XYZ file of N, CA and C in Angstrom:
648
model
N 10.524 -20.538 22.143
C 9.317 -20.860 20.837
C 9.868 -19.597 19.748
N 10.272 -20.237 18.420
C 10.929 -19.075 17.912
C 9.776 -18.072 17.144
N 9.997 -16.690 16.917
C 9.082 -16.201 16.718
C 8.371 -16.149 15.141
N 7.123 -16.102 14.776
C 6.724 -16.269 13.873
C 6.628 -15.329 12.858
N 6.842 -14.846 11.697
C 7.157 -13.852 10.587
C 5.950 -13.388 10.299
N 5.658 -11.826 10.571
C 4.917 -10.948 10.137
C 4.672 -11.492 8.367
N 3.413 -11.245 8.175
C 3.100 -11.580 6.675
C 3.887 -10.501 5.677
N 4.789 -10.928 4.662
C 5.578 -10.221 3.629
C 4.441 -9.700 2.654
N 4.762 -9.218 1.923
C 4.242 -8.820 0.561
C 4.182 -8.753 -0.898
N 4.963 -10.304 -0.774
C 5.269 -10.210 -2.081
C 6.865 -9.676 -2.553
N 7.241 -10.157 -3.635
C 8.534 -9.982 -4.378
C 8.328 -8.907 -5.494
N 8.992 -7.827 -5.354
C 8.970 -6.993 -6.837
C 10.276 -6.649 -7.300
N 10.451 -7.497 -8.723
C 11.923 -7.207 -9.092
C 12.262 -7.459 -10.556
N 13.338 -6.769 -10.907
C 13.688 -6.712 -12.274
C 14.951 -6.841 -12.309
N 15.726 -6.577 -13.463
C 17.101 -6.819 -13.510
C 17.855 -5.740 -12.736
N 17.361 -4.757 -12.281
C 18.328 -3.819 -11.652
C 17.562 -3.331 -10.142
N 16.663 -4.210 -10.071
C 15.944 -3.880 -8.689
C 15.719 -5.044 -8.156
N 16.012 -5.409 -6.757
C 15.121 -6.407 -5.847
C 14.319 -5.998 -4.783
N 13.477 -6.055 -4.396
C 12.408 -5.757 -3.559
C 12.053 -7.058 -2.136
N 12.808 -6.821 -1.107
C 12.757 -8.088 -0.542
C 11.368 -8.005 0.286
N 11.008 -9.028 0.551
C 9.518 -9.291 0.726
C 9.318 -9.076 2.397
N 10.218 -9.462 3.122
C 10.147 -9.612 4.643
C 10.199 -7.989 5.073
N 10.937 -7.232 4.601
C 11.279 -5.849 5.343
C 10.208 -5.038 5.749
N 9.905 -5.038 7.234
C 9.210 -4.609 7.786
C 9.693 -3.360 8.737
N 9.234 -1.999 8.605
C 9.782 -1.244 9.291
C 9.668 -1.069 10.866
N 8.433 -1.449 11.399
C 7.766 -1.598 12.518
C 7.131 -2.870 13.290
N 6.470 -3.086 12.356
C 5.631 -4.221 12.749
C 6.231 -5.658 13.279
N 7.381 -5.971 12.354
C 7.932 -7.353 12.651
C 9.163 -7.452 13.906
N 9.906 -6.102 13.998
C 10.968 -6.365 14.957
C 9.786 -6.558 16.291
N 8.937 -5.562 16.383
C 8.092 -5.251 17.632
C 7.677 -6.420 18.173
N 6.874 -7.249 17.308
C 5.941 -8.345 17.187
C 7.237 -9.606 17.625
N 8.327 -9.463 17.070
C 9.391 -10.241 17.547
C 9.612 -9.942 18.909
N 9.778 -9.139 19.522
C 10.049 -8.552 20.838
C 9.277 -9.316 21.828
N 8.216 -8.742 21.658
C 6.753 -9.093 22.287
C 6.935 -10.432 22.360
N 7.025 -11.099 21.418
C 6.824 -12.736 21.025
C 7.947 -13.317 22.348
N 9.158 -12.581 22.619
C 9.921 -13.397 23.525
C 9.546 -13.285 25.028
N 8.274 -12.363 24.995
C 7.917 -11.917 26.516
C 6.761 -13.086 26.547
N 5.728 -12.929 25.643
C 4.214 -13.402 25.776
C 3.655 -14.074 24.464
N 4.395 -15.171 23.766
C 3.970 -15.422 22.496
C 2.662 -15.842 22.110
N 1.692 -16.467 23.171
C 0.283 -16.164 22.870
C -0.344 -15.206 22.844
N -0.218 -14.252 23.413
C -0.592 -12.617 23.633
C -0.721 -11.961 22.458
N 0.465 -12.010 21.952
C 1.064 -11.362 20.888
C 0.553 -11.957 19.576
N 0.489 -13.126 19.547
C -0.196 -13.630 18.263
C -1.678 -13.558 17.879
N -2.380 -13.062 19.397
C -3.640 -12.701 19.475
C -3.748 -11.109 18.890
N -2.771 -10.531 18.991
C -2.764 -9.080 18.939
C -2.338 -9.283 17.405
N -1.483 -9.776 17.144
C -1.174 -9.853 15.397
C -2.434 -10.206 14.576
N -2.999 -11.373 14.937
C -4.485 -11.441 14.493
C -5.527 -10.623 14.521
N -5.198 -9.700 15.442
C -6.405 -8.578 15.769
C -6.089 -7.559 14.750
N -4.536 -7.054 14.479
C -4.459 -6.262 13.290
C -4.428 -6.932 11.979
N -4.488 -8.008 11.521
C -4.587 -8.645 10.344
C -6.189 -8.475 9.930
N -7.231 -8.678 10.939
C -8.334 -8.977 11.014
C -9.048 -7.418 10.739
N -8.758 -6.340 11.229
C -9.250 -4.918 10.769
C -8.125 -4.583 9.577
N -6.811 -4.841 9.624
C -6.842 -4.555 8.260
C -7.187 -5.209 7.065
N -7.712 -6.084 6.920
C -8.566 -6.864 6.313
C -9.824 -5.917 5.887
N -10.154 -5.597 7.021
C -11.864 -4.935 6.894
C -11.634 -3.465 6.358
N -10.308 -2.887 6.831
C -10.192 -1.640 6.748
C -8.688 -1.213 6.099
N -8.432 -1.393 4.598
C -7.103 -1.315 3.966
C -6.541 -0.129 4.539
N -5.374 0.073 4.931
C -4.482 0.928 5.489
C -4.855 1.339 6.775
N -5.036 0.501 7.805
C -5.562 0.806 8.932
C -4.204 0.764 9.656
N -3.369 -0.611 9.452
C -2.149 -0.313 10.489
C -1.033 0.819 9.908
N -1.222 1.118 9.068
C -0.484 2.499 8.430
C -0.845 3.565 9.527
N -1.978 3.758 9.240
C -2.860 4.883 9.800
C -2.647 4.875 11.511
N -2.577 3.785 12.066
C -2.638 3.447 13.454
C -0.824 3.845 14.239
N 0.013 3.138 13.278
C 1.061 3.784 13.665
C 1.718 5.304 13.368
N 1.329 5.718 12.160
C 1.422 7.044 12.279
C 0.854 7.922 13.285
N -0.411 7.902 13.338
C -1.413 8.420 14.611
C -0.482 8.337 16.109
N 0.062 7.229 16.186
C 0.860 6.833 17.342
C 1.670 7.757 17.503
N 2.779 7.555 16.525
C 3.971 8.722 16.334
C 3.797 10.224 16.599
N 2.617 10.308 15.939
C 2.195 11.915 16.248
C 1.534 12.080 17.701
N 1.163 11.049 18.156
C 0.867 11.268 19.870
C 1.882 11.892 20.337
N 2.852 10.759 19.852
C 4.363 10.771 20.834
C 5.040 12.063 20.335
N 4.842 12.783 19.606
C 5.518 14.474 19.402
C 6.503 13.795 18.711
N 7.145 12.932 17.837
C 8.106 12.829 17.278
C 8.536 13.324 15.748
N 7.268 14.388 15.414
C 7.589 14.746 14.036
C 9.103 15.521 13.584
N 9.865 16.189 14.823
C 10.886 16.404 14.673
C 12.227 15.606 14.559
N 11.777 14.281 14.882
C 12.949 13.452 15.029
C 12.824 12.398 14.025
N 11.330 12.247 13.280
C 10.981 11.191 12.741
C 10.473 11.878 11.238
N 10.548 11.944 9.945
C 10.070 12.155 8.899
C 8.718 11.209 8.788
N 7.477 12.007 8.900
C 6.273 10.982 9.363
C 6.139 10.386 7.968
N 5.777 11.402 6.935
C 5.566 10.878 5.323
C 6.304 9.838 4.889
N 7.613 10.179 5.264
C 8.668 8.948 4.783
C 8.095 7.835 5.441
N 8.131 7.528 6.699
C 7.468 6.632 7.510
C 6.227 6.070 7.007
N 5.577 6.727 6.809
C 4.151 6.292 6.472
C 4.072 5.640 5.148
N 4.954 6.019 4.318
C 5.048 5.073 2.976
C 5.926 4.081 3.430
N 7.008 4.100 3.661
C 7.448 2.778 4.028
C 6.881 1.637 4.956
N 5.550 1.952 5.443
C 4.914 0.859 5.985
C 3.654 0.612 5.308
N 3.676 1.401 4.199
C 2.485 1.085 3.386
C 2.050 0.105 2.379
N 3.306 -0.788 2.744
C 3.384 -2.123 1.765
C 3.144 -3.402 2.439
N 2.356 -2.893 4.186
C 1.784 -3.856 4.894
C 0.560 -4.547 4.324
N 0.857 -6.139 4.458
C -0.526 -6.778 3.749
C -0.833 -7.560 5.126
N -2.085 -7.940 5.056
C -2.714 -8.624 6.049
C -2.687 -10.167 6.011
N -2.038 -10.567 5.211
C -1.371 -11.910 5.150
C -2.153 -12.987 4.362
N -2.317 -12.050 2.957
C -2.909 -13.315 1.709
C -4.154 -12.441 1.445
N -4.493 -12.872 -0.103
C -5.583 -12.461 -0.743
C -6.671 -13.518 -0.314
N -8.106 -12.823 -0.160
C -9.270 -14.097 -0.355
C -9.389 -14.621 -1.660
N -9.193 -15.659 -2.060
C -9.415 -16.629 -2.912
C -11.017 -17.501 -2.697
N -11.101 -17.026 -1.410
C -12.338 -18.195 -1.440
C -13.677 -17.276 -1.616
N -13.577 -15.872 -2.050
C -14.448 -14.906 -2.411
C -15.730 -15.486 -3.825
N -16.917 -14.911 -3.293
C -17.888 -15.643 -3.867
C -17.762 -15.207 -5.466
N -16.831 -13.950 -5.328
C -16.706 -13.221 -6.704
C -15.325 -13.196 -7.054
N -14.503 -14.414 -7.693
C -13.074 -14.799 -7.219
C -12.261 -13.836 -8.228
N -13.114 -12.996 -9.505
C -12.199 -12.169 -9.847
C -11.999 -10.957 -9.229
N -12.520 -10.529 -7.979
C -12.285 -9.340 -7.350
C -10.930 -9.660 -6.498
N -10.764 -10.803 -6.250
C -9.130 -11.051 -5.760
C -7.951 -10.531 -6.760
N -8.458 -10.471 -7.947
C -7.129 -9.436 -9.080
C -7.137 -8.477 -8.705
N -7.992 -7.521 -8.425
C -8.073 -6.156 -7.523
C -7.043 -6.115 -6.658
N -7.493 -7.102 -5.380
C -6.776 -7.115 -4.082
C -5.015 -7.313 -4.400
N -5.005 -8.418 -5.238
C -3.530 -8.410 -5.725
C -2.673 -7.488 -6.109
N -3.492 -6.714 -7.092
C -3.019 -5.727 -7.951
C -2.600 -4.781 -7.233
N -3.702 -4.188 -6.163
C -3.625 -3.140 -5.568
C -2.191 -3.308 -4.548
N -2.311 -4.203 -3.500
C -1.116 -4.855 -2.638
C 0.360 -4.534 -3.573
N 0.384 -4.995 -4.511
C 1.507 -4.828 -5.416
C 1.877 -3.564 -5.450
N 0.969 -2.908 -5.908
C 1.561 -1.222 -6.338
C 1.597 -0.448 -4.735
N 1.150 -0.959 -3.914
C 1.301 -0.547 -2.296
C 2.648 -0.800 -2.355
N 3.112 -2.033 -2.425
C 4.443 -2.537 -1.870
C 5.514 -1.825 -2.889
N 5.228 -1.379 -3.833
C 6.262 -0.777 -5.023
C 6.327 0.526 -4.709
N 5.472 1.406 -4.057
C 5.162 2.861 -3.536
C 6.352 2.790 -2.315
N 6.119 1.348 -1.806
C 6.447 1.714 -0.219
C 8.032 1.642 -0.122
N 8.859 1.229 -1.525
C 9.950 1.150 -1.325
C 10.789 2.862 -2.229
N 9.967 3.624 -2.364
C 10.540 4.744 -2.950
C 11.450 5.109 -1.864
N 11.442 5.465 -0.832
C 12.518 5.933 -0.133
C 13.617 5.234 -0.129
N 14.045 4.049 -0.632
C 15.219 3.497 -0.338
C 15.708 3.722 -1.936
N 14.921 3.932 -2.668
C 15.558 4.148 -4.438
C 15.497 5.581 -4.840
N 14.870 6.364 -3.922
C 14.843 7.799 -4.406
C 16.276 8.735 -4.830
N 17.447 8.134 -3.900
C 18.790 9.055 -4.304
C 19.408 8.460 -5.311
N 18.851 6.922 -5.616
C 19.692 6.545 -6.791
C 19.011 6.616 -8.058
N 19.443 7.623 -8.960
C 18.558 7.952 -10.116
C 18.392 6.927 -10.974
N 18.962 5.621 -11.443
C 18.814 4.699 -12.277
C 17.758 3.622 -11.671
N 18.162 3.412 -10.154
C 17.364 2.429 -9.441
C 15.823 3.086 -9.474
N 15.691 4.129 -9.243
C 14.560 5.063 -8.930
C 13.610 4.987 -10.519
N 14.381 5.111 -11.497
C 13.916 4.864 -12.647
C 13.136 3.988 -12.968
N 13.933 2.830 -12.682
C 13.249 1.526 -12.704
C 12.040 1.075 -12.015
N 12.527 1.971 -10.628
C 11.168 1.701 -9.897
C 10.013 2.449 -10.574
N 10.067 3.523 -10.931
C 8.830 4.275 -11.554
C 8.281 3.157 -12.580
N 8.924 2.338 -13.398
C 8.747 1.956 -14.378
C 7.558 0.845 -13.714
N 8.034 -0.103 -12.466
C 7.239 -0.818 -12.080
C 6.135 -0.362 -11.407
N 6.060 1.003 -10.804
C 5.048 1.292 -10.177
C 4.001 1.710 -11.420
N 4.642 2.650 -12.428
C 3.523 2.605 -13.710
C 2.522 1.335 -14.470
N 3.709 -0.062 -14.222
C 2.863 -1.121 -15.059
C 2.138 -1.734 -13.482
N 2.290 -1.171 -12.447
C 1.612 -1.665 -11.201
C 0.073 -1.062 -11.474
N 0.176 0.592 -11.581
C -0.822 1.260 -11.864
C -2.001 0.920 -13.079
N -1.193 0.573 -13.918
C -1.687 0.044 -15.327
C -2.710 -1.301 -14.763
N -1.999 -2.199 -14.101
C -2.764 -3.390 -13.828
C -4.025 -3.322 -12.710
N -3.824 -2.114 -11.984
C -4.877 -1.780 -11.183
C -5.901 -1.682 -12.227
N -5.590 -0.721 -12.862
C -6.510 -0.204 -13.616
C -7.444 -1.092 -14.293
N -6.859 -1.674 -14.922
C -7.104 -2.864 -16.038
C -8.172 -3.890 -14.925
N -7.693 -4.392 -13.943
C -8.594 -5.177 -13.258
C -10.117 -4.275 -12.825
N -9.658 -3.288 -12.604
C -10.948 -2.426 -11.942
C -11.955 -2.075 -12.979
N -11.365 -2.116 -14.436
C -12.282 -1.982 -15.651
C -12.788 -3.494 -15.943
N -12.060 -4.499 -15.945
C -12.451 -5.747 -15.981
C -13.961 -6.253 -14.875
N -13.852 -5.558 -14.124
C -14.870 -6.011 -12.637
C -16.050 -5.023 -13.146
N -15.774 -3.784 -13.669
C -16.671 -2.707 -13.730
C -17.560 -3.554 -15.065
N -16.777 -4.307 -15.993
C -17.451 -5.050 -17.108
C -18.753 -5.846 -16.735
N -18.450 -6.148 -15.427
C -19.132 -7.718 -14.980
C -20.496 -6.976 -13.988
N -20.103 -5.892 -13.814
C -21.398 -5.165 -12.690
C -22.217 -4.586 -13.665
N -23.800 -4.698 -13.119
C -25.072 -4.159 -13.574
C -24.958 -2.574 -13.180
N -25.703 -1.912 -13.750
C -26.101 -0.503 -13.344
C -26.229 -0.601 -11.635
N -25.743 0.167 -10.976
C -26.193 0.100 -9.878
C -25.401 0.974 -8.769
N -25.436 0.318 -7.497
C -24.808 1.499 -6.502
C -23.511 0.968 -6.644
N -23.243 -0.480 -6.767
C -21.884 -0.945 -6.613
C -21.210 -0.585 -7.714
N -21.671 -0.647 -8.948
C -20.921 -0.093 -10.188
C -20.445 1.320 -9.972
N -21.260 2.182 -9.450
C -21.432 3.743 -9.264
C -20.167 4.106 -8.470
N -20.120 3.065 -7.295
C -19.098 3.598 -6.366
C -17.704 2.931 -6.939
N -17.632 1.824 -7.860
C -16.441 1.399 -8.260
C -16.243 2.283 -9.286
N -17.008 2.981 -10.374
C -16.363 3.528 -11.207
C -15.936 5.013 -10.693
N -16.874 5.764 -9.755
C -16.345 6.736 -9.219
C -14.816 6.692 -8.554
N -14.640 5.700 -7.948
C -13.524 5.399 -7.213
C -12.110 5.439 -8.245
N -12.437 4.832 -9.415
C -11.758 4.647 -10.308
C -11.118 6.079 -11.121
N -12.383 6.721 -10.918
C -11.907 8.574 -12.057
C -10.934 9.203 -10.343
N -11.456 8.622 -9.467
C -10.506 9.668 -8.361
C -9.054 8.618 -8.435
N -8.945 7.958 -8.519
C -7.599 7.007 -8.658
C -6.820 7.536 -9.685
N -7.399 7.693 -10.860
C -6.928 8.211 -12.050
C -6.244 9.663 -11.865
N -6.999 10.361 -11.058
C -6.700 11.646 -10.675
C -5.352 11.493 -10.202
N -5.227 10.897 -8.957
C -4.193 10.871 -7.996
C -3.083 10.352 -8.996
N -3.194 9.448 -9.940
C -2.368 8.805 -10.568
C -1.521 10.222 -11.470
N -2.306 10.709 -11.968
C -1.996 11.841 -12.900
C -1.053 12.763 -12.146
N -1.844 13.461 -10.934
C -0.704 13.956 -9.841
C 0.770 13.617 -9.545
N 0.404 12.097 -9.149
C 1.876 11.684 -9.009
C 2.854 11.666 -10.066
N 2.463 11.436 -11.404
C 2.996 11.698 -12.542
C 3.597 13.075 -12.570
N 3.092 13.872 -12.265
C 3.432 15.216 -12.493
C 4.271 15.354 -11.370
N 4.136 15.010 -10.106
C 5.128 15.286 -9.181
C 6.308 14.797 -9.629
N 6.350 13.463 -10.010
C 7.844 12.729 -10.367
C 8.096 13.584 -11.566
N 7.708 14.307 -12.369
C 8.195 15.064 -13.574
C 8.767 16.421 -12.968
N 8.242 16.845 -12.016
C 8.817 18.203 -11.201
C 10.104 17.767 -10.315
N 10.093 16.570 -9.874
C 11.315 15.795 -8.737
C 12.319 15.987 -10.108
N 12.258 15.830 -10.720
C 13.686 15.527 -11.830
C 14.112 16.794 -11.946
N 13.769 17.851 -11.673
C 13.933 19.441 -11.957
C 14.438 20.077 -10.566
N 13.753 19.524 -9.391
C 14.135 20.249 -8.311
C 14.051 19.643 -6.843
N 14.095 17.991 -7.143
C 14.718 17.207 -6.323
C 14.189 17.649 -5.130
N 12.749 17.704 -5.044
C 12.017 17.660 -3.930
C 11.219 16.244 -3.179
N 12.139 15.552 -2.574
C 11.727 14.131 -1.794
C 10.409 14.205 -1.362
N 10.309 15.348 -0.577
C 8.937 15.125 0.403
C 7.663 15.442 -0.513
N 7.644 16.218 -1.702
C 6.826 16.140 -2.422
C 6.561 14.719 -3.028
N 7.805 13.954 -3.598
C 6.985 12.934 -3.950
C 6.583 12.016 -2.702
N 7.152 12.020 -1.551
C 6.182 11.117 -0.632
C 4.896 11.040 -0.572
N 4.909 12.892 -0.230
C 3.202 13.078 -0.056
C 2.674 12.656 -1.090
N 2.921 12.845 -2.454
C 1.846 12.133 -3.774
C 1.915 10.656 -3.476
N 2.859 10.070 -3.384
C 2.698 8.678 -3.256
C 1.789 8.221 -1.873
N 1.859 8.728 -0.969
C 1.205 8.467 0.205
C -0.366 8.805 -0.137
N -0.697 9.761 -0.805
C -1.957 9.732 -1.507
C -2.532 8.628 -2.485
N -1.307 8.559 -3.156
C -1.602 7.277 -4.419
C -1.817 5.969 -3.351
N -1.228 5.590 -2.345
C -1.419 4.320 -1.661
C -2.881 4.704 -0.620
N -3.276 5.844 -0.672
C -4.299 6.016 0.023
C -5.816 5.583 -1.138
N -5.400 6.188 -1.967
C -6.540 5.578 -3.026
C -6.643 4.284 -3.321
N -5.549 3.368 -3.316
C -5.163 1.890 -3.413
C -5.773 1.650 -2.533
N -6.001 2.078 -1.182
C -6.571 1.397 0.093
C -8.111 1.432 -0.162
N -8.395 2.845 -0.884
C -10.066 3.393 -1.156
C -10.458 2.393 -1.812
N -9.567 2.030 -3.165
C -10.186 0.921 -4.018
C -10.354 -0.373 -3.272
N -9.396 -1.051 -2.226
C -9.979 -2.366 -1.979
C -11.091 -2.087 -0.908
N -11.281 -0.781 -0.276
C -12.227 -0.889 0.361
C -13.621 -1.004 -0.075
N -13.718 -0.514 -1.484
C -15.152 -0.340 -2.350
C -15.101 -2.004 -2.614
N -14.217 -2.343 -3.220
C -13.918 -3.820 -3.353
C -14.778 -4.915 -2.495
N -13.933 -4.711 -1.009
C -14.409 -5.450 -0.334
C -15.970 -5.305 0.376
N -16.658 -4.094 -0.024
C -18.128 -4.022 0.516
C -18.743 -5.333 -0.577
N -18.211 -5.515 -2.062
C -18.766 -6.259 -2.726
C -19.101 -7.970 -2.317
N -18.728 -8.439 -0.782
C -18.615 -9.654 -0.330
C -19.885 -9.804 0.258
């Protein structure tokens, strides 16, 4: 039986940059090999990853990085870069059947931001492509913030509104840090600082998703 594809995370493109949807650094090739041995069990494992990722955004990324750390491969693999590359993992679609459909908008925007950030390692050495990617990331950040603001406008004062408002402020803080890091990069060319800052922004996107999913 042909191997089923692991869910992609959408296309991000403009006239200078195209990011393919199906690029999976670890998950897809691993599951494809496993399916050759035991297709049914592999499907169950994929479904389990998807369910946990749905409940705890960023789980799959942290699982892989934690596993690599346990294997002691820090000297062979740049874990910060690897973490960023797999940050675009998505659990296979946005929940459009939510009792609050507008929450799906934040999910879609946050996933798009994570997908854009995950391509930084591929584009950072090409100045022109990287600048175009930065523009895409800036647009994605704005869209996340706009979507969060729209949800905040619909919420009554209470614990949900407070939690989302606090997360929005935290997200803004790390966005500013990311912007500062990018400015510094064009002076000192320290890629690792960009990866670290981008990973923190990915984490903020995941935390935003986590807050939103508590509303269901």
